[in-house]
Amino acid sequence: MKDLLSLRTLSNEEIMNILNEALEFKKGKEFSLKNKIIANLFFESSTRTQYSFNVAQEKLDMKVINFNPTVSSLNKGESFYDTVKTFESFGIDAVVIRHSKDRYYDDLKRLKCPIINGGDGKGDHPTQSLLDLMTIYEEFKHFEGLKICIVGDIKHSRVAHTNFEIMNRLKMECYTSGPIEYKEDGYNYIDFNTCISEMDIIMLLRVQNERHSEDEKLRMSNDEYLERYGLTMEKVKKMKPNSIIMHPAPFNRGVEISDDVVECEKSRIFTQINNGVYVRMSVIKRSLTE
Ligand code: CP
């Protein structure tokens, strides 16, 4: 029974095992976890992560509980720990948790049921990073030497934090770009408009407005953001022939990505979303069977 809290504690071999299993699931492999019960405890909003976990759980024949924090006893002052402990006491087999607090799982060390991290604050988003890696591996069949630029609000993005570290470990050449205010110390930063033609992968991020303090807010119109840091068809035309565009979504059309780029031939955004189901099947199987 294994947690998945961060990819930092996984070896490259363990990451590849999860990806290879996910690729098998995508090809149609079946596996049943009938009679296992899993609870999705999303204390922060989600569409893709929560509902692709649901689809993955359905494909694995699991029994699924979806917690709704807005009508729960959190409203009566019950703590985060006691809420999760309550679900463990029901006898469920695993929990998927998303929470706005970085490393929320440090508060849950006394729990015994496996925790799968669906995103913690600005910290980590391990299943997002795995589905990103799956999408890149499907496309290029390797990682080493690929050039990626992650563009946008790097500082407040758990996707950027997990990806930058793991992709570097897999020997990809990783760069970041976007508003200088949101640059992360220690990450390679380059000018977006001059790097476009050199990248194999351009990964766009949304500005994480909900994580900004008042003095971190960007005073810039959507048009100006698109012009300076967004991807338009004019810029797509400068990209390398086999290069691809990624975005963890949700995306803001007309801000970091123009409307016509979202579903253009180079975009793999909806492939990423589809791969999320198979990666999450693989991660749940690992947590409940290994
Ligand atoms: N990419 C992602 O985590 O999307 P959601 O916030 O909709 O889950």
GROMACS .gro file of C-alpha atoms and ligand atoms in nm:
model
  298
    1MET     CA    1   0.000   0.000   0.000
    2LYS     CA    2   0.181   0.312  -0.121
    3ASP     CA    3   0.121   0.685  -0.098
    4LEU     CA    4   0.194   0.911  -0.394
    5LEU     CA    5   0.269   1.251  -0.240
    6SER     CA    6   0.543   1.383  -0.468
    7LEU     CA    7   0.752   1.253  -0.757
    8ARG     CA    8   1.065   1.366  -0.573
    9THR     CA    9   1.078   1.042  -0.375
   10LEU     CA   10   1.033   0.819  -0.683
   11SER     CA   11   1.329   0.686  -0.881
   12ASN     CA   12   1.335   0.730  -1.259
   13GLU     CA   13   1.267   0.356  -1.284
   14GLU     CA   14   0.953   0.386  -1.067
   15ILE     CA   15   0.833   0.679  -1.280
   16MET     CA   16   0.886   0.477  -1.599
   17ASN     CA   17   0.698   0.180  -1.447
   18ILE     CA   18   0.395   0.405  -1.382
   19LEU     CA   19   0.414   0.546  -1.737
   20ASN     CA   20   0.450   0.204  -1.900
   21GLU     CA   21   0.150   0.071  -1.707
   22ALA     CA   22  -0.049   0.382  -1.811
   23LEU     CA   23   0.044   0.319  -2.176
   24GLU     CA   24  -0.081  -0.040  -2.138
   25PHE     CA   25  -0.410   0.087  -1.994
   26LYS     CA   26  -0.440   0.324  -2.290
   27LYS     CA   27  -0.394   0.027  -2.527
   28GLY     CA   28  -0.690  -0.145  -2.357
   29LYS     CA   29  -0.539  -0.348  -2.072
   30GLU     CA   30  -0.801  -0.424  -1.807
   31PHE     CA   31  -0.754  -0.452  -1.430
   32SER     CA   32  -1.016  -0.481  -1.158
   33LEU     CA   33  -1.010  -0.340  -0.807
   34LYS     CA   34  -1.368  -0.455  -0.748
   35ASN     CA   35  -1.483  -0.406  -0.388
   36LYS     CA   36  -1.208  -0.152  -0.314
   37ILE     CA   37  -1.347   0.182  -0.198
   38ILE     CA   38  -1.173   0.510  -0.273
   39ALA     CA   39  -1.267   0.863  -0.160
   40ASN     CA   40  -1.189   1.178  -0.355
   41LEU     CA   41  -1.143   1.459  -0.103
   42PHE     CA   42  -1.107   1.781  -0.300
   43PHE     CA   43  -1.081   2.076  -0.060
   44GLU     CA   44  -0.986   2.298  -0.357
   45SER     CA   45  -1.168   2.330  -0.692
   46SER     CA   46  -1.088   2.092  -0.976
   47THR     CA   47  -1.238   1.966  -1.300
   48ARG     CA   48  -0.972   1.756  -1.476
   49THR     CA   49  -0.801   1.598  -1.177
   50GLN     CA   50  -1.114   1.513  -0.978
   51TYR     CA   51  -1.321   1.381  -1.266
   52SER     CA   52  -1.040   1.197  -1.445
   53PHE     CA   53  -0.972   1.022  -1.113
   54ASN     CA   54  -1.345   0.934  -1.121
   55VAL     CA   55  -1.319   0.791  -1.473
   56ALA     CA   56  -1.002   0.599  -1.379
   57GLN     CA   57  -1.176   0.457  -1.070
   58GLU     CA   58  -1.480   0.354  -1.277
   59LYS     CA   59  -1.253   0.180  -1.529
   60LEU     CA   60  -1.094  -0.010  -1.239
   61ASP     CA   61  -1.443  -0.121  -1.116
   62MET     CA   62  -1.394   0.062  -0.786
   63LYS     CA   63  -1.656   0.198  -0.550
   64VAL     CA   64  -1.615   0.576  -0.537
   65ILE     CA   65  -1.707   0.845  -0.282
   66ASN     CA   66  -1.683   1.208  -0.389
   67PHE     CA   67  -1.661   1.445  -0.091
   68ASN     CA   68  -1.825   1.786  -0.127
   69PRO     CA   69  -1.656   2.028   0.116
   70THR     CA   70  -1.920   2.300   0.069
   71VAL     CA   71  -2.192   2.090   0.240
   72SER     CA   72  -1.968   1.905   0.489
   73SER     CA   73  -1.904   1.942   0.862
   74LEU     CA   74  -1.607   2.165   0.776
   75ASN     CA   75  -1.882   2.430   0.799
   76LYS     CA   76  -1.929   2.332   1.166
   77GLY     CA   77  -1.562   2.381   1.245
   78GLU     CA   78  -1.437   2.026   1.185
   79SER     CA   79  -1.066   2.027   1.100
   80PHE     CA   80  -0.896   1.902   0.785
   81TYR     CA   81  -0.727   1.621   0.980
   82ASP     CA   82  -1.052   1.506   1.145
   83THR     CA   83  -1.233   1.510   0.811
   84VAL     CA   84  -0.975   1.281   0.649
   85LYS     CA   85  -0.952   1.063   0.964
   86THR     CA   86  -1.332   1.021   0.946
   87PHE     CA   87  -1.305   0.881   0.592
   88GLU     CA   88  -1.027   0.645   0.702
   89SER     CA   89  -1.252   0.528   0.989
   90PHE     CA   90  -1.522   0.435   0.735
   91GLY     CA   91  -1.280   0.164   0.624
   92ILE     CA   92  -1.203   0.300   0.279
   93ASP     CA   93  -0.896   0.168   0.098
   94ALA     CA   94  -0.737   0.493  -0.031
   95VAL     CA   95  -0.794   0.868  -0.053
   96VAL     CA   96  -0.718   1.119  -0.325
   97ILE     CA   97  -0.669   1.465  -0.173
   98ARG     CA   98  -0.632   1.814  -0.316
   99HIS     CA   99  -0.577   2.104  -0.075
  100SER     CA  100  -0.462   2.464  -0.108
  101LYS     CA  101  -0.199   2.420   0.166
  102ASP     CA  102   0.156   2.329   0.058
  103ARG     CA  103   0.249   1.982   0.194
  104TYR     CA  104  -0.095   1.936   0.359
  105TYR     CA  105   0.002   1.568   0.388
  106ASP     CA  106   0.248   1.653   0.668
  107ASP     CA  107  -0.064   1.700   0.885
  108LEU     CA  108  -0.184   1.347   0.801
  109LYS     CA  109   0.118   1.142   0.909
  110ARG     CA  110  -0.087   0.943   1.163
  111LEU     CA  111  -0.318   0.806   0.890
  112LYS     CA  112  -0.262   0.455   0.761
  113CYS     CA  113  -0.460   0.445   0.434
  114PRO     CA  114  -0.270   0.541   0.118
  115ILE     CA  115  -0.289   0.907   0.012
  116ILE     CA  116  -0.267   1.006  -0.354
  117ASN     CA  117  -0.187   1.375  -0.391
  118GLY     CA  118  -0.420   1.556  -0.631
  119GLY     CA  119  -0.226   1.882  -0.580
  120ASP     CA  120  -0.098   2.066  -0.273
  121GLY     CA  121  -0.091   2.447  -0.283
  122LYS     CA  122   0.211   2.571  -0.478
  123GLY     CA  123   0.399   2.250  -0.395
  124ASP     CA  124   0.339   1.944  -0.613
  125HIS     CA  125   0.097   1.795  -0.862
  126PRO     CA  126   0.245   1.448  -0.919
  127THR     CA  127  -0.030   1.298  -1.138
  128GLN     CA  128  -0.030   1.609  -1.362
  129SER     CA  129   0.344   1.575  -1.406
  130LEU     CA  130   0.307   1.204  -1.486
  131LEU     CA  131   0.044   1.273  -1.752
  132ASP     CA  132   0.268   1.545  -1.897
  133LEU     CA  133   0.557   1.297  -1.909
  134MET     CA  134   0.333   1.033  -2.070
  135THR     CA  135   0.228   1.280  -2.340
  136ILE     CA  136   0.591   1.376  -2.411
  137TYR     CA  137   0.704   1.010  -2.413
  138GLU     CA  138   0.424   0.910  -2.653
  139GLU     CA  139   0.529   1.188  -2.887
  140PHE     CA  140   0.910   1.163  -2.883
  141LYS     CA  141   0.973   0.809  -2.736
  142HIS     CA  142   1.249   0.952  -2.512
  143PHE     CA  143   1.319   1.240  -2.272
  144GLU     CA  144   1.693   1.301  -2.281
  145GLY     CA  145   1.797   1.616  -2.467
  146LEU     CA  146   1.445   1.746  -2.535
  147LYS     CA  147   1.415   2.121  -2.489
  148ILE     CA  148   1.113   2.247  -2.297
  149CYS     CA  149   1.015   2.600  -2.203
  150ILE     CA  150   0.749   2.638  -1.930
  151VAL     CA  151   0.592   2.980  -1.977
  152GLY     CA  152   0.383   3.181  -1.732
  153ASP     CA  153   0.332   3.213  -1.358
  154ILE     CA  154   0.617   2.980  -1.257
  155LYS     CA  155   0.638   3.100  -0.897
  156HIS     CA  156   0.282   3.004  -0.801
  157SER     CA  157   0.251   2.689  -1.014
  158ARG     CA  158   0.278   2.343  -0.857
  159VAL     CA  159   0.283   2.201  -1.214
  160ALA     CA  160   0.594   2.404  -1.294
  161HIS     CA  161   0.765   2.307  -0.968
  162THR     CA  162   0.711   1.932  -1.012
  163ASN     CA  163   0.784   1.933  -1.384
  164PHE     CA  164   1.099   2.145  -1.369
  165GLU     CA  165   1.262   1.916  -1.114
  166ILE     CA  166   1.157   1.583  -1.266
  167MET     CA  167   1.222   1.682  -1.628
  168ASN     CA  168   1.573   1.799  -1.533
  169ARG     CA  169   1.627   1.464  -1.360
  170LEU     CA  170   1.519   1.289  -1.684
  171LYS     CA  171   1.791   1.494  -1.861
  172MET     CA  172   1.556   1.724  -2.050
  173GLU     CA  173   1.685   2.079  -2.112
  174CYS     CA  174   1.441   2.288  -1.908
  175TYR     CA  175   1.379   2.662  -1.935
  176THR     CA  176   1.118   2.895  -1.793
  177SER     CA  177   0.978   3.222  -1.922
  178GLY     CA  178   0.692   3.466  -1.863
  179PRO     CA  179   0.648   3.774  -1.645
  180ILE     CA  180   0.973   3.842  -1.457
  181GLU     CA  181   0.764   3.898  -1.140
  182TYR     CA  182   0.674   3.528  -1.146
  183LYS     CA  183   1.023   3.392  -1.219
  184GLU     CA  184   1.144   3.126  -0.976
  185ASP     CA  185   1.493   3.158  -0.827
  186GLY     CA  186   1.731   2.889  -0.949
  187TYR     CA  187   1.533   2.808  -1.265
  188ASN     CA  188   1.681   2.888  -1.610
  189TYR     CA  189   1.489   3.192  -1.740
  190ILE     CA  190   1.488   3.298  -2.106
  191ASP     CA  191   1.306   3.547  -2.325
  192PHE     CA  192   0.997   3.373  -2.466
  193ASN     CA  193   0.985   3.545  -2.803
  194THR     CA  194   1.348   3.458  -2.884
  195CYS     CA  195   1.332   3.090  -2.775
  196ILE     CA  196   1.019   2.977  -2.960
  197SER     CA  197   1.202   2.837  -3.264
  198GLU     CA  198   1.443   2.630  -3.050
  199MET     CA  199   1.199   2.440  -2.827
  200ASP     CA  200   1.064   2.086  -2.873
  201ILE     CA  201   0.790   2.157  -2.621
  202ILE     CA  202   0.628   2.482  -2.517
  203MET     CA  203   0.424   2.435  -2.200
  204LEU     CA  204   0.196   2.728  -2.120
  205LEU     CA  205   0.063   2.804  -1.774
  206ARG     CA  206  -0.225   3.019  -1.661
  207VAL     CA  207  -0.167   3.313  -1.428
  208GLN     CA  208  -0.265   3.169  -1.085
  209ASN     CA  209  -0.466   3.474  -0.970
  210GLU     CA  210  -0.619   3.286  -0.675
  211ARG     CA  211  -0.273   3.237  -0.520
  212HIS     CA  212  -0.162   3.602  -0.541
  213SER     CA  213  -0.138   3.844  -0.254
  214GLU     CA  214  -0.248   4.201  -0.336
  215ASP     CA  215   0.109   4.313  -0.421
  216GLU     CA  216   0.169   4.007  -0.643
  217LYS     CA  217  -0.120   4.086  -0.880
  218LEU     CA  218  -0.016   4.151  -1.239
  219ARG     CA  219  -0.130   4.494  -1.362
  220MET     CA  220  -0.154   4.402  -1.729
  221SER     CA  221  -0.443   4.370  -1.976
  222ASN     CA  222  -0.520   4.033  -2.136
  223ASP     CA  223  -0.417   4.172  -2.477
  224GLU     CA  224  -0.080   4.287  -2.344
  225TYR     CA  225  -0.020   3.950  -2.174
  226LEU     CA  226  -0.102   3.765  -2.499
  227GLU     CA  227   0.131   3.992  -2.695
  228ARG     CA  228   0.424   3.955  -2.452
  229TYR     CA  229   0.395   3.603  -2.309
  230GLY     CA  230   0.104   3.430  -2.484
  231LEU     CA  231   0.114   3.187  -2.776
  232THR     CA  232  -0.054   3.310  -3.094
  233MET     CA  233  -0.071   3.143  -3.439
  234GLU     CA  234   0.190   3.393  -3.558
  235LYS     CA  235   0.433   3.256  -3.297
  236VAL     CA  236   0.327   2.892  -3.359
  237LYS     CA  237   0.445   2.933  -3.720
  238LYS     CA  238   0.800   2.994  -3.586
  239MET     CA  239   0.806   2.665  -3.388
  240LYS     CA  240   1.018   2.365  -3.496
  241PRO     CA  241   0.844   2.119  -3.734
  242ASN     CA  242   0.792   1.836  -3.479
  243SER     CA  243   0.748   2.051  -3.172
  244ILE     CA  244   0.434   2.043  -2.957
  245ILE     CA  245   0.228   2.274  -2.734
  246MET     CA  246   0.112   2.167  -2.388
  247HIS     CA  247  -0.095   2.326  -2.111
  248PRO     CA  248  -0.216   2.159  -1.789
  249ALA     CA  249  -0.545   2.355  -1.818
  250PRO     CA  250  -0.771   2.521  -1.728
  251PHE     CA  251  -0.653   2.765  -1.995
  252ASN     CA  252  -0.765   3.119  -2.058
  253ARG     CA  253  -0.830   3.171  -2.429
  254GLY     CA  254  -0.697   3.511  -2.537
  255VAL     CA  255  -0.456   3.544  -2.241
  256GLU     CA  256  -0.173   3.285  -2.233
  257ILE     CA  257  -0.304   3.110  -2.547
  258SER     CA  258  -0.502   3.246  -2.840
  259ASP     CA  259  -0.832   3.081  -2.924
  260ASP     CA  260  -0.707   2.927  -3.253
  261VAL     CA  261  -0.397   2.772  -3.090
  262VAL     CA  262  -0.594   2.566  -2.833
  263GLU     CA  263  -0.692   2.298  -3.086
  264CYS     CA  264  -0.427   2.359  -3.355
  265GLU     CA  265  -0.230   2.070  -3.506
  266LYS     CA  266   0.062   2.114  -3.262
  267SER     CA  267  -0.155   2.128  -2.951
  268ARG     CA  268  -0.155   1.822  -2.725
  269ILE     CA  269  -0.377   1.979  -2.456
  270PHE     CA  270  -0.666   1.735  -2.497
  271THR     CA  271  -0.425   1.441  -2.533
  272GLN     CA  272  -0.287   1.541  -2.192
  273ILE     CA  273  -0.639   1.535  -2.047
  274ASN     CA  274  -0.705   1.192  -2.200
  275ASN     CA  275  -0.371   1.056  -2.072
  276GLY     CA  276  -0.465   1.175  -1.723
  277VAL     CA  277  -0.720   0.891  -1.699
  278TYR     CA  278  -0.459   0.620  -1.775
  279VAL     CA  279  -0.190   0.769  -1.551
  280ARG     CA  280  -0.439   0.783  -1.264
  281MET     CA  281  -0.542   0.420  -1.324
  282SER     CA  282  -0.175   0.327  -1.302
  283VAL     CA  283  -0.117   0.531  -0.985
  284ILE     CA  284  -0.425   0.386  -0.808
  285LYS     CA  285  -0.322   0.031  -0.902
  286ARG     CA  286   0.028   0.099  -0.763
  287SER     CA  287  -0.115   0.235  -0.436
  288LEU     CA  288  -0.349  -0.058  -0.378
  289THR     CA  289  -0.155  -0.358  -0.506
  290GLU     CA  290   0.219  -0.304  -0.463
  291CP      N1  291  -0.474   2.053  -1.454
  291CP      C1  292  -0.552   2.051  -1.342
  291CP      O1  293  -0.507   2.017  -1.231
  291CP      O2  294  -0.682   2.088  -1.367
  291CP      P1  295  -0.794   2.096  -1.255
  291CP      O3  296  -0.756   2.206  -1.159
  291CP      O4  297  -0.922   2.122  -1.330
  291CP      O5  298  -0.796   1.964  -1.182
   0.00000   0.00000   0.00000
